[in-house]
Structures are given as structure tokens and as C-alpha cells.
mmCIF file of C-alpha atoms and ligand atoms in Angstrom:
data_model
loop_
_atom_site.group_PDB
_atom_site.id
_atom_site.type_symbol
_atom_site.label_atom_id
_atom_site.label_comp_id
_atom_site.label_asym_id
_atom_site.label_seq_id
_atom_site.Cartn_x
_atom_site.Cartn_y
_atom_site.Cartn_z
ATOM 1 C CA UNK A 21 0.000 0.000 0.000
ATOM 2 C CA UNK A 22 1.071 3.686 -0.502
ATOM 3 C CA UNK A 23 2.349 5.608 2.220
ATOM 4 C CA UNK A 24 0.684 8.700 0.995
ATOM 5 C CA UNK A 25 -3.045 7.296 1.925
ATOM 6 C CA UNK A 26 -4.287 8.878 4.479
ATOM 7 C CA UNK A 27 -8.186 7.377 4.693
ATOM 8 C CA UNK A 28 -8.889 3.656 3.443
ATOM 9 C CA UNK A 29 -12.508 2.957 3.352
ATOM 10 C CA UNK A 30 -12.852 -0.824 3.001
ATOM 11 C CA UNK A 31 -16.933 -2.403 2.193
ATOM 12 C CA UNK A 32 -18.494 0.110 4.680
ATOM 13 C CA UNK A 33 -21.975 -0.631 5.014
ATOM 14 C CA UNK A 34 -23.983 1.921 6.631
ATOM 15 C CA UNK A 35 -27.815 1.137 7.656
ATOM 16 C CA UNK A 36 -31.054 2.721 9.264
ATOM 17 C CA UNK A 37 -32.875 0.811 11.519
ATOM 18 C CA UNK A 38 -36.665 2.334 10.583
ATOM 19 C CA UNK A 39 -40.329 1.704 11.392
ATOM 20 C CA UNK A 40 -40.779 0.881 8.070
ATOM 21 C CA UNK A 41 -37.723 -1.059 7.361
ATOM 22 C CA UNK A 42 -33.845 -0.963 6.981
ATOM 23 C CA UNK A 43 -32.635 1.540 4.543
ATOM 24 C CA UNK A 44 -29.318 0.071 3.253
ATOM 25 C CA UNK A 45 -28.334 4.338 3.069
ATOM 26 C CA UNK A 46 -24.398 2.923 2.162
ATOM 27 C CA UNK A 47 -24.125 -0.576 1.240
ATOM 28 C CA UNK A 48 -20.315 -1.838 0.682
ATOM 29 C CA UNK A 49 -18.476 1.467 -0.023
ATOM 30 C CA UNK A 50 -14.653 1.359 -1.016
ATOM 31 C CA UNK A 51 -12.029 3.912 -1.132
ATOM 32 C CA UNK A 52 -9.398 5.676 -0.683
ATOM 33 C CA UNK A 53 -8.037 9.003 -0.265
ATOM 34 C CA UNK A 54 -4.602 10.103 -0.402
ATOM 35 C CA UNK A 55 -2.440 13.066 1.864
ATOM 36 C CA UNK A 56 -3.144 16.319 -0.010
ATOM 37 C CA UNK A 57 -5.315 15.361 -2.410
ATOM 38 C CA UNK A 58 -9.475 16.096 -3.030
ATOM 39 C CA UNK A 59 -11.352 13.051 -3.527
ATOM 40 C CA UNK A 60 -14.838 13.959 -4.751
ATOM 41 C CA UNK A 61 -17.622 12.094 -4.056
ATOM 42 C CA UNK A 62 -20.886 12.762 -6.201
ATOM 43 C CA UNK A 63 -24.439 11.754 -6.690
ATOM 44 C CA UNK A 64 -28.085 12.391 -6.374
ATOM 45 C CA UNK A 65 -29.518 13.913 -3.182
ATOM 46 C CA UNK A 66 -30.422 10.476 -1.137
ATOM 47 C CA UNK A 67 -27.388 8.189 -2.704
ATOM 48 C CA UNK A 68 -25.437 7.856 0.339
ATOM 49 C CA UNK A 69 -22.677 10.344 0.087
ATOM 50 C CA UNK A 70 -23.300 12.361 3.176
ATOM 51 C CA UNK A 71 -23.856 8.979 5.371
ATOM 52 C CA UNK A 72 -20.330 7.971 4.148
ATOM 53 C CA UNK A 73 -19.052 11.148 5.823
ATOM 54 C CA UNK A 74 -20.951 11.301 8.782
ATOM 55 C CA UNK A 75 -20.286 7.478 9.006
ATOM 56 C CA UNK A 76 -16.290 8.458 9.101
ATOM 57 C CA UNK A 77 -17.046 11.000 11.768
ATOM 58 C CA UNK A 78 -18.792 8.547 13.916
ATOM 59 C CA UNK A 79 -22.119 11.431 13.774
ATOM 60 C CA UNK A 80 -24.243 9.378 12.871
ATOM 61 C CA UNK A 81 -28.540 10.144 14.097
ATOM 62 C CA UNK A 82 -29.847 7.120 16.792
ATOM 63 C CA UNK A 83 -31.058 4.684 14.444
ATOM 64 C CA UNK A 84 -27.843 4.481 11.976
ATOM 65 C CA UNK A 85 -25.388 2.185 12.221
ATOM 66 C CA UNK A 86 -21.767 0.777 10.711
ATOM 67 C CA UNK A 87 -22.925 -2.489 10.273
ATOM 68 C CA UNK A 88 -19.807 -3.844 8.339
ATOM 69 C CA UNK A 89 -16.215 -2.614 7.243
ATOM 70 C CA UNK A 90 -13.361 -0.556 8.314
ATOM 71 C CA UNK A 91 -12.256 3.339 7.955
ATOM 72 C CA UNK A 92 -8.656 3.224 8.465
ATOM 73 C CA UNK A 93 -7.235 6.419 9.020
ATOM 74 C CA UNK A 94 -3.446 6.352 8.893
ATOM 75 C CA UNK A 95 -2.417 9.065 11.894
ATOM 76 C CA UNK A 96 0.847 9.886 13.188
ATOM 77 C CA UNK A 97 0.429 7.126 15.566
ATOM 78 C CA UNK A 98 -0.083 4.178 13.402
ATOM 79 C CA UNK A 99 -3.806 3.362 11.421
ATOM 80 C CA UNK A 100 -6.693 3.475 13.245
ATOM 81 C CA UNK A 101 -10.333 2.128 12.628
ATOM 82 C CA UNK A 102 -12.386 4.753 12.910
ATOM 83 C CA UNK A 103 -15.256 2.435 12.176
ATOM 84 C CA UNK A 104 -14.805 0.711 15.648
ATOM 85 C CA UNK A 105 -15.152 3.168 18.207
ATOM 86 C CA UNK A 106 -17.637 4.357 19.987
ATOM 87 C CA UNK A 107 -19.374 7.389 18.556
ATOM 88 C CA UNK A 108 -18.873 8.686 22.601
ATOM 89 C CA UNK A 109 -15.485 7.582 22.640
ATOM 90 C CA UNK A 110 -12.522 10.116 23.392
ATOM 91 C CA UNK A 111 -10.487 8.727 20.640
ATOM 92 C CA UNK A 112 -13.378 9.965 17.996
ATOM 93 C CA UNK A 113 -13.625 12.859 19.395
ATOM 94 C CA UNK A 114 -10.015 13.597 19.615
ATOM 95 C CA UNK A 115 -10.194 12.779 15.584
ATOM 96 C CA UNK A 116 -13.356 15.101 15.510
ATOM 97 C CA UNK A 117 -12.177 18.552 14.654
ATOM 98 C CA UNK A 118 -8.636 17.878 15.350
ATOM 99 C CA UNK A 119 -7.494 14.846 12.696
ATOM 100 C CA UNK A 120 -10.540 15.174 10.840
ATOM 101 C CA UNK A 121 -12.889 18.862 10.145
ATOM 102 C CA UNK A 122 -16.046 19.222 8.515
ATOM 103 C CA UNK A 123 -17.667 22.041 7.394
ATOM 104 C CA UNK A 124 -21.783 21.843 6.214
ATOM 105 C CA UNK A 125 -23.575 22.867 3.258
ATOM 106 C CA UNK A 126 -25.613 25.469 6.578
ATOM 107 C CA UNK A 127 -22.800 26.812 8.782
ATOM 108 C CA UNK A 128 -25.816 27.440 11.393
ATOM 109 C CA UNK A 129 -25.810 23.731 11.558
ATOM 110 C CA UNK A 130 -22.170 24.030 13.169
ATOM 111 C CA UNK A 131 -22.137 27.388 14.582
ATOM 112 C CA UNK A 132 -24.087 28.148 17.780
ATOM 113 C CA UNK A 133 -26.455 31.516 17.336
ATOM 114 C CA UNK A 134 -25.650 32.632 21.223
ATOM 115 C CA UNK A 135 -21.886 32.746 20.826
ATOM 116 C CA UNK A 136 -19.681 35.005 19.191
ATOM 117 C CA UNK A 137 -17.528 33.519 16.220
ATOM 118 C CA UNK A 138 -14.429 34.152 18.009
ATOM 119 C CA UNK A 139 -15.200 32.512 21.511
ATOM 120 C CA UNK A 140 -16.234 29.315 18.861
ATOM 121 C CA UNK A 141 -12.969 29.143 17.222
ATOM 122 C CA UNK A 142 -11.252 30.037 20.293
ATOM 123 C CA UNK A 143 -13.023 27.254 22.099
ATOM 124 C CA UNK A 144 -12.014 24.337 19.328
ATOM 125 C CA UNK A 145 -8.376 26.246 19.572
ATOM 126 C CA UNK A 146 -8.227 25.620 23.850
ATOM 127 C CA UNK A 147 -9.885 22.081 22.878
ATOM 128 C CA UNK A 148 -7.781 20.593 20.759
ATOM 129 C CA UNK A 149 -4.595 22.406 21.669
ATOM 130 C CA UNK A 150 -2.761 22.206 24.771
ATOM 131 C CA UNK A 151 -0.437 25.290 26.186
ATOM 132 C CA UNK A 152 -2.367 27.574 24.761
ATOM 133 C CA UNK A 153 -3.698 30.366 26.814
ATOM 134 C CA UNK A 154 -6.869 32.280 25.768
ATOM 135 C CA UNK A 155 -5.512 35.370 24.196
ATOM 136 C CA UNK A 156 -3.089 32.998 22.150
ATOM 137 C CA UNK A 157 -6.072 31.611 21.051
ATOM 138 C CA UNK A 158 -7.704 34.892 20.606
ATOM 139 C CA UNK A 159 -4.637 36.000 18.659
ATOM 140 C CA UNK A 160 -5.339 32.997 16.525
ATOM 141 C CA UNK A 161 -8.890 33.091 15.443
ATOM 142 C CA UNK A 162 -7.980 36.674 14.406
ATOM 143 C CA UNK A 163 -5.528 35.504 12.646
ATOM 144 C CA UNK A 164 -7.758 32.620 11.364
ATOM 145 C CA UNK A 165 -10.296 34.607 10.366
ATOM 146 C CA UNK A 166 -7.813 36.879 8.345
ATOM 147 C CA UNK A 167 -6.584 34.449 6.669
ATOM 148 C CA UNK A 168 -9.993 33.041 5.626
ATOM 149 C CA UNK A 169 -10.790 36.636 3.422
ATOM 150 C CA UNK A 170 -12.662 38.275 6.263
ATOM 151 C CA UNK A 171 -12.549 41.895 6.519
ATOM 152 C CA UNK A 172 -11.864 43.916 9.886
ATOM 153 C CA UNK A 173 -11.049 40.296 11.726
ATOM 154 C CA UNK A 174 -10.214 42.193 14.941
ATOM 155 C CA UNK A 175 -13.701 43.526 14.839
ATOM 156 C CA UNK A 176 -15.436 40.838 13.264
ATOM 157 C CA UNK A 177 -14.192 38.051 15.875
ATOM 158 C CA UNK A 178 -16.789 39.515 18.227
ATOM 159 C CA UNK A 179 -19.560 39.079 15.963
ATOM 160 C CA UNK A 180 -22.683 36.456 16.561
ATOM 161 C CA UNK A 181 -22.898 34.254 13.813
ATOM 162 C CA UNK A 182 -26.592 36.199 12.577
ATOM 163 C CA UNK A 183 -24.555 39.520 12.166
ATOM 164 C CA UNK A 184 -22.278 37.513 9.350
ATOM 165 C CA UNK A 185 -23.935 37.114 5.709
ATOM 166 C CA UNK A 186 -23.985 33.457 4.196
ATOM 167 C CA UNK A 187 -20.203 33.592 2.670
ATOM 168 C CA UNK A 188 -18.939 35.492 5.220
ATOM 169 C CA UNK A 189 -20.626 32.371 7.875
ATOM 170 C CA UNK A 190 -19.364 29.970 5.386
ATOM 171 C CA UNK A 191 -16.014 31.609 5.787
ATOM 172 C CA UNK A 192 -16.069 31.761 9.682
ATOM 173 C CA UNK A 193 -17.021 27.766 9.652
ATOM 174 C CA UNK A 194 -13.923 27.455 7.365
ATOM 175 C CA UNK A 195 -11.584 29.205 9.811
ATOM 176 C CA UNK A 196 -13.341 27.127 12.493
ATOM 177 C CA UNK A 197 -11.761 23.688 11.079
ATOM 178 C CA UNK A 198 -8.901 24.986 10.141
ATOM 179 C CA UNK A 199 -7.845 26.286 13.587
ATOM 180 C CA UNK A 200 -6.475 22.665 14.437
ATOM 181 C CA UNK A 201 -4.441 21.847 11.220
ATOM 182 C CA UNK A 202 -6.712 18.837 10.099
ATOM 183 C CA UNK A 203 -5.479 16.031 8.166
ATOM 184 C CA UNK A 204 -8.841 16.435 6.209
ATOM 185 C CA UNK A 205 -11.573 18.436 5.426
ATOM 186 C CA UNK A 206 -15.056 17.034 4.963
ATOM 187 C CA UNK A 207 -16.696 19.557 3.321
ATOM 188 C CA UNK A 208 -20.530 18.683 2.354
ATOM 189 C CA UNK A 209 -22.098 20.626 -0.601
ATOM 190 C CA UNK A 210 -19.864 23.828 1.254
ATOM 191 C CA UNK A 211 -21.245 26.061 -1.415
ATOM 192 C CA UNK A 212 -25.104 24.519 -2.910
ATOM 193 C CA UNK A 213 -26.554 27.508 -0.053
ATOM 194 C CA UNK A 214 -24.254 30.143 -1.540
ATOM 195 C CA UNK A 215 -25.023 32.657 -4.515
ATOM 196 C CA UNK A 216 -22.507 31.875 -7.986
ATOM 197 C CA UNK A 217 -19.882 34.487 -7.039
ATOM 198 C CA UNK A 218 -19.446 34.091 -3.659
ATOM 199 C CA UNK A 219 -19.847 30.007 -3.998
ATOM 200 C CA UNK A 220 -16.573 30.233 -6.715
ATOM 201 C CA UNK A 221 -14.744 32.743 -3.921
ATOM 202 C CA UNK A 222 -15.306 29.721 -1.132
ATOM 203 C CA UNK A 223 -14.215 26.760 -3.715
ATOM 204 C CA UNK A 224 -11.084 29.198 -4.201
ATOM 205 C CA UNK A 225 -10.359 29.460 -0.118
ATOM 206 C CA UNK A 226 -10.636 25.793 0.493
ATOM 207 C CA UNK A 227 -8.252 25.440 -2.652
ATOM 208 C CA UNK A 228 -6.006 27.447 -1.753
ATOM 209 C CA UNK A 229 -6.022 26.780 2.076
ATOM 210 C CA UNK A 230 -5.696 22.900 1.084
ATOM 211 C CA UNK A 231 -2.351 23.562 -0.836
ATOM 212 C CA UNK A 232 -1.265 26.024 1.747
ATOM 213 C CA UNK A 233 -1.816 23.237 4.541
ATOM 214 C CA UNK A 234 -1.236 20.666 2.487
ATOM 215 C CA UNK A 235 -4.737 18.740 4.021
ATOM 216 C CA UNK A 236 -6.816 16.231 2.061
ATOM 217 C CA UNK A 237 -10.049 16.713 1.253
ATOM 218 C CA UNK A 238 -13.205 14.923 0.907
ATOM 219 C CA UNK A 239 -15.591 17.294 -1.290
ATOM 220 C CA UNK A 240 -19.030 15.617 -1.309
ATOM 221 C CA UNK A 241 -21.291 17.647 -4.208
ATOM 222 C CA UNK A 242 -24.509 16.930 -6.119
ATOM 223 C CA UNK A 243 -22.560 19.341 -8.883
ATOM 224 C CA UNK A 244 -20.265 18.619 -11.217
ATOM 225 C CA UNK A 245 -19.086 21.430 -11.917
ATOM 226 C CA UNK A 246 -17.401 21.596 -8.690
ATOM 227 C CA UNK A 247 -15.975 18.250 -9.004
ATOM 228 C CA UNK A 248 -14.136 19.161 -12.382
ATOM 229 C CA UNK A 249 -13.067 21.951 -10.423
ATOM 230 C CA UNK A 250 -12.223 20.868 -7.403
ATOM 231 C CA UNK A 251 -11.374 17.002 -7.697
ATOM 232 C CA UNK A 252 -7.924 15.116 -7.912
ATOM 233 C CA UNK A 253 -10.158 11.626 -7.691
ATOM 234 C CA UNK A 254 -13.931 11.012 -7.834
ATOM 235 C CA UNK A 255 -16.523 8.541 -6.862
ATOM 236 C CA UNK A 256 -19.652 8.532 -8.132
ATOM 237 C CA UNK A 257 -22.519 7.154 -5.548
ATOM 238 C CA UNK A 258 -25.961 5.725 -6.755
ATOM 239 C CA UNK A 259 -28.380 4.386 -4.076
ATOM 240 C CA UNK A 260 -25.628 3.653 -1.332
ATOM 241 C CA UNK A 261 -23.047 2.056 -4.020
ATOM 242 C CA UNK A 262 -20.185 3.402 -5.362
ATOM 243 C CA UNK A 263 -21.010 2.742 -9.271
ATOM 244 C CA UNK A 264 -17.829 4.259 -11.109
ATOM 245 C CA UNK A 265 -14.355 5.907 -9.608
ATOM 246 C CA UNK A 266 -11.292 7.467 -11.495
ATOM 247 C CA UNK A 267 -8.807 10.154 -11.413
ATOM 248 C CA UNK A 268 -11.288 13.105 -12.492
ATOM 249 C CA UNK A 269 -10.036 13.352 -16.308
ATOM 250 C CA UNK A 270 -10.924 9.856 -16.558
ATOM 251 C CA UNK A 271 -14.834 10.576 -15.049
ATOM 252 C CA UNK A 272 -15.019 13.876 -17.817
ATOM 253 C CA UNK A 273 -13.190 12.293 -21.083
ATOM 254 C CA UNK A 274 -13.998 8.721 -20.659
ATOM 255 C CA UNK A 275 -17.057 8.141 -18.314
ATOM 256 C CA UNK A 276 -18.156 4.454 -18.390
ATOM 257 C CA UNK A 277 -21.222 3.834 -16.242
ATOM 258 C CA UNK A 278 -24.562 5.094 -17.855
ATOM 259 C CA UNK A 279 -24.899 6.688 -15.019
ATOM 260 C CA UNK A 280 -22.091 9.143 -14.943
ATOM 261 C CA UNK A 281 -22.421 9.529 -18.419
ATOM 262 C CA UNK A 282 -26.338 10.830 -17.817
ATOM 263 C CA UNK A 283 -25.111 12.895 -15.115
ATOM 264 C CA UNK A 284 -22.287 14.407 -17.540
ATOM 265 C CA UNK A 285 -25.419 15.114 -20.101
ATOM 266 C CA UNK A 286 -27.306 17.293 -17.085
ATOM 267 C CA UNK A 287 -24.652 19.571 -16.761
ATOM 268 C CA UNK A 288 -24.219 22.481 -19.242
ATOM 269 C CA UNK A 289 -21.339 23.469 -21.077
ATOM 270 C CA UNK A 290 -18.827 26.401 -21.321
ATOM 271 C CA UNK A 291 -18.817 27.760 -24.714
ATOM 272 C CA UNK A 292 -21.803 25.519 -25.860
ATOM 273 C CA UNK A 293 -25.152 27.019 -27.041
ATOM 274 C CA UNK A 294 -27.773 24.796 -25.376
ATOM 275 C CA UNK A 295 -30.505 23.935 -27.280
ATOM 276 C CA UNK A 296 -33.708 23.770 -25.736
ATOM 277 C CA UNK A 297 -33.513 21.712 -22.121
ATOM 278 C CA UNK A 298 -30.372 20.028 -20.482
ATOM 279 C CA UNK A 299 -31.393 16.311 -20.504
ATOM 280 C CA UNK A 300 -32.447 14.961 -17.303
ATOM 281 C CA UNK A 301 -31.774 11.582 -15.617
ATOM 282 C CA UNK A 302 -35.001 9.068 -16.649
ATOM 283 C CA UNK A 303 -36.924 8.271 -14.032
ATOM 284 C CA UNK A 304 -37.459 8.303 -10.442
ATOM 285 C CA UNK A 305 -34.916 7.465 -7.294
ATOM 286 C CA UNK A 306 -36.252 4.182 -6.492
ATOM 287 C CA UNK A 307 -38.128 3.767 -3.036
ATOM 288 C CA UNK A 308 -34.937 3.002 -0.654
ATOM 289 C CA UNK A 309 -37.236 0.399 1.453
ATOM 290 C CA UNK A 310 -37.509 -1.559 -1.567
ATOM 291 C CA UNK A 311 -34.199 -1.226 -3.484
ATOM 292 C CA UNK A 312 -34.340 -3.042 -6.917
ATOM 293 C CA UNK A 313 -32.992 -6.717 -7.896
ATOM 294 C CA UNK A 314 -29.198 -6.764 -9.117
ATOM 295 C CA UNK A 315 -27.902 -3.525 -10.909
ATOM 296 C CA UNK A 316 -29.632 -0.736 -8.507
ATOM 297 C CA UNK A 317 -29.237 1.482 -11.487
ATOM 298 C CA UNK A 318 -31.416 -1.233 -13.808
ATOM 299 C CA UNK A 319 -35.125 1.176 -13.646
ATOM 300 C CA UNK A 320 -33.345 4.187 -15.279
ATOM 301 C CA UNK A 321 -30.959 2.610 -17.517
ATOM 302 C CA UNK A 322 -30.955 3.425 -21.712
ATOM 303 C CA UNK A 323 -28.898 0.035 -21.722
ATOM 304 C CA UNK A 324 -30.332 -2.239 -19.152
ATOM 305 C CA UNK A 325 -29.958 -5.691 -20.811
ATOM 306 C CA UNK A 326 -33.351 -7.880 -19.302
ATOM 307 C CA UNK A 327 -32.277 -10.823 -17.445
ATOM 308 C CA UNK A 328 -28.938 -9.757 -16.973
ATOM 309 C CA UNK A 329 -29.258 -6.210 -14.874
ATOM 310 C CA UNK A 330 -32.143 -7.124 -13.086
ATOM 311 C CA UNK A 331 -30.498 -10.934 -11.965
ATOM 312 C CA UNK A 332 -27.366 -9.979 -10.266
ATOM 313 C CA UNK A 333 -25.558 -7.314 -8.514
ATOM 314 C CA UNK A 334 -22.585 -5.909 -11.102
ATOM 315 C CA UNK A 335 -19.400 -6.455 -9.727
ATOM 316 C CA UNK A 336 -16.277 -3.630 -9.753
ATOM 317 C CA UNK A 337 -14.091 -4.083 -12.410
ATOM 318 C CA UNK A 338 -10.756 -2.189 -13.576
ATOM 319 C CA UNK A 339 -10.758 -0.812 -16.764
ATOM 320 C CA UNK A 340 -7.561 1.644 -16.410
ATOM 321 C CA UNK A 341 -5.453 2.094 -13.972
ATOM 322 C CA UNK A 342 -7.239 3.311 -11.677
ATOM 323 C CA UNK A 343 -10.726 3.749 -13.166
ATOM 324 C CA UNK A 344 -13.322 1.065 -11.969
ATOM 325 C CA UNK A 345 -16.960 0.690 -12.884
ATOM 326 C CA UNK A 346 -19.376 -1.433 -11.918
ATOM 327 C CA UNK A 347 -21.721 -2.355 -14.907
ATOM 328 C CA UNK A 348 -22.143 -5.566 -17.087
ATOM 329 C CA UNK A 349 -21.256 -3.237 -20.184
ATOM 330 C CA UNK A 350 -17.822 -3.714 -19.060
ATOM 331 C CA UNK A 351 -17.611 -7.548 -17.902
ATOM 332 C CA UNK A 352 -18.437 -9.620 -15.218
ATOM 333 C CA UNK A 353 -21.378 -11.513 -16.925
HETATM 334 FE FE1 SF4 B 847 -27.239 -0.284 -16.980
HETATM 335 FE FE2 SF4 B 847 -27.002 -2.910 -16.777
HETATM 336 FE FE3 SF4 B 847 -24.854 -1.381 -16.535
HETATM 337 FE FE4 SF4 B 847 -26.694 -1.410 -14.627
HETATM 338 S S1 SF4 B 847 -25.397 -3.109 -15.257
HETATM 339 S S2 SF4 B 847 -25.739 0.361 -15.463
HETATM 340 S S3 SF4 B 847 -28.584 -1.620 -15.812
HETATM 341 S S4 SF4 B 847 -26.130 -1.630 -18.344
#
């Protein structure tokens, strides 16, 4: 194995224990993710991307639960499986905000309304590191806050979270995981609540703060856009599978599943006039209590084969170095 992965996510299978049955939310998810680099992960709202993360985090809500595999994270101190501890533990939540950061598509979800920004970061600052007195750490979120593009940080570091507009909160939740010098970033859909300008000005900070602190990070999007933007590697999810991964060249110049390729198609294009609508995925999600027979994809496929995609489940196969898909165009029949 290389030395320079940092996460190894081996057949992580992620369920929800309902009234109305078990949603199989991430069902036998591999990956990897390597020191420095931005592994996208994309799909559909409902596919299982944001489990996967919050699954890594040990956040999961009550009735979720690892049921199977391992998240290795490879830390100073040797690996450790993150899938194995207690979501109480004080190993995860020494990995919480330290090893690992996440920001949210709705900083309000991680900021608190009746604290000012600065006495947040400042509190994850005392948390995390030791020796440090409070106007270090005072020192620091100003200088944190600087660093993440917000004007007047000396002033601004006493301001409640509701005084802050979206990008500037978006910012503040940025300088927030950053104060510990994470491994890696989490960020999940950091800009869908943004307007266009200030949504490229955040992808920008995050770039730039990633090669800066040399972090990896996991960018989980329903856009992609952001992926070709953002992305070293990509995985693209479909109801709780990962259905085709490559270096992200490989996903834009030579998709393989018909999935990615439909996504592709829903995009629009720089430079191209686009006549009359984008094309749209066929069909509907399927019902997540009732998942369908072999090939989950099979209901909205242009090239389900009958009695083949609907039998069995497709397995993985390599077609490049590096790029897998999972689909009987490509073997495994
Ligand atoms: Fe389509 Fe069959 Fe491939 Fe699934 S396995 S994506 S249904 S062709």
C-alpha cells in the first residue's frame, strides 16, 4: 500500500434501523483518499454520500449504524479504525475537529447563534490544543479569520454568527476547522446555499487553504461542476453504491457507467449554445425500502440488458489504472 493514503474505506456498510424497514443508506463502499489530495464524491440527493461522511465521523442520528467494514485512518500514531469506536469515545472525538474537520452545506448547523464567532474558534483552539492560553487563542482566530478573506477580523471576531452574511458564515465555519491543522476536510455541498460568485470565492479558499496546509479533502457535491473543479479523484454514488471511480479526467473524457455519463449530459457546457432543455436523468430514485434486484441502477438505464441487470448485482471491475466501474457493459457476466 502507498504511504501517501491517508483514509482507506474498506466495504463500509452503513444502515437505518426504521419503522418501516432498513434503509441500506451505504451498502459496501470502497475507497481511498490520499495526503493532499481532493477526492470527490458525487451523486443524487439520497445516494449515500453524506452517510459515508458522517459514518467516518462517527455522527451518525440514533437509528444508523456501521454495520460492516473498516475506515482506516493512517495518523501519526499508526492506522486506526475509525469504524470501531464508539461514537462517545474520546479517541473519535479527539479525531473530531482535530485529525478530521467538517464544514456543512448550513454553517448554522455548526455554529451556535448565542456565541460570538471568536469565543467558537477560540473554544475548538483551547480544545484541541494544549499550552495555549486564551488570548493565544484569541490572537489565533484573528488571525484565522484573516486568513480566511474576512474583513476587519479584529472587529469581526466579536460578531454572533446572525450579524455575518452566508459567505462570510461559510467563511467563519472554514476558519473554524482549520484552527487545528486537520489532516482532512469534509466539506458537504460547502457552497449549494451560496449565490454563484461568492460560492466560486469559497471553492477558491478551500483550494487554496488545502495547498497552503497541504490537508486532504473529501468534497461531497450533487454538482459537477465543482468536481471538475475541485477534484484530484472522484466517486460517483448511486443508491448507497459506489457505481464508477477514477482520477477526475478519466470521469469527464472517458465516463463508463450510464450513469455518470447521464449525469455528464445534465450539466451544461462552457462555450456551448444549449438547445432547448439540459437532458435529465429518466426516471425516479427508487423507493430506498424496496431497493431493486441486481444492478440498482437497472429502472433508469438506456442500456439495461433484461435478465442480466435485473439478476445480479454488477461487480467492480478495472478498466484503467485506476478507473473502476461497476456495470455488465464492461464484464463480469
Ligand atoms: Fe445499466 Fe445494466 Fe450497466 Fe446497470 S449493469 S448500469 S442496468 S447496463
Amino acid at each position: 500500500m502507498s504511504n501517501n493514503v491517508l483514509l482507506e474505506v474498506k466495504n463500509l456498510k452503513t444502515y437505518f434501523f426504521l419503522d418501516e424497514g432498513v434503509v441500506k443508506a451505504v451498502d459496501g463502499v470502497n475507497f481511498k483518499i490520499e495526503k493532499g489530495k481532493t477526492f470527490g464524491v458525487v451523486g443524487e440527493s439520497g445516494c449515500g454520500k453524506s452517510i459515508t461522511a458522517h459514518s467516518i465521523l462517527q455522527i451518525l442520528p440514533p437509528r444508523g449504524k456501521i454495520v460492516e467494514g473498516e475506515i482506516i485512518l493512517h495518523t501519526e500514531n499508526g492506522p486506526v479504525d475509525l469504524a470501531k469506536l464508539n461514537s462517545t469515545s474520546q479517541e473519535i472525538r479527539d479525531i473530531r475537529g482535530k485529525e478530521i474537520a467538517m464544514v456543512f452545506q448550513e454553517p448554522m448547523t455548526a455554529l451556535a447563534p448565542v456565541y460570538t464567532i471568536g469565543n467558537q474558534i477560540m473554544e475548538a483552539i483551547l480544545l484541541h490544543q494544549k499550552n495555549v492560553t486564551k488570548e493565544q487563542a484569541k490572537k489565533r482566530a484573528i488571525d484565522l479569520l484573516g486568513r480566511v478573506g474576512i474583513p476587519n477580523p479584529e472587529k469581526r471576531v466579536d460578531a454572533y454568527p446572525f450579524e455575518l452574511s452566508g459567505g462570510m458564515r461559510q467563511r467563519a465555519m472554514i476558519a473554524m476547522a482549520m484552527s487545528s491543522n486537520p489532516s482532512l476536510l469534509i466539506a458537504d455541498e460547502p457552497t449549494t446555499a451560496l449565490d454563484v460568485t461568492i460560492q466560486a470565492q469559497i471553492l477558491d479558499l478551500i483550494k487554496n487553504l488545502q495547498k497552503e496546509m497541504g490537508m486532504a479533502t473529501m468534497l461531497i457535491t450533487h454538482n459537477m461542476g465543482v468536481v471538475a473543479e475541485m477534484a484530484d479523484d472522484v466517486a460517483v454514488m448511486y443508491l448507497g453504491k459506489i457505481v464508477e471511480s477514477a482520477p477526475v479526467d478519466e470521469i469527464f473524457y472517458n465516463p463508463k457507467h450510464p450513469y455518470t455519463v447521464a449525469l455528464l449530459k445534465s450539466i451544461p457546457k462552457v462555450g456551448k449554445k444549449v438547445k432547448g432543455r439540459l437532458e435529465s436523468i429518466e426516471g425516479m430514485v427508487p423507493d430506498p425500502y424496496n431497493l431493486p434486484t441486481g444492478c440498482r441502477f437497472h429502472t433508469r438505464c438506456p442500456s439495461y440488458m433484461k435478465g442480466i441487470c435485473d439478476k445480479e448485482e454488477p461487480p467492480e471491475i478495472e478498466i484503467n489504472t485506476g478507473h473502476k466501474v461497476s456495470c455488465f457493459l464492461y464484464g463480469g457476466r
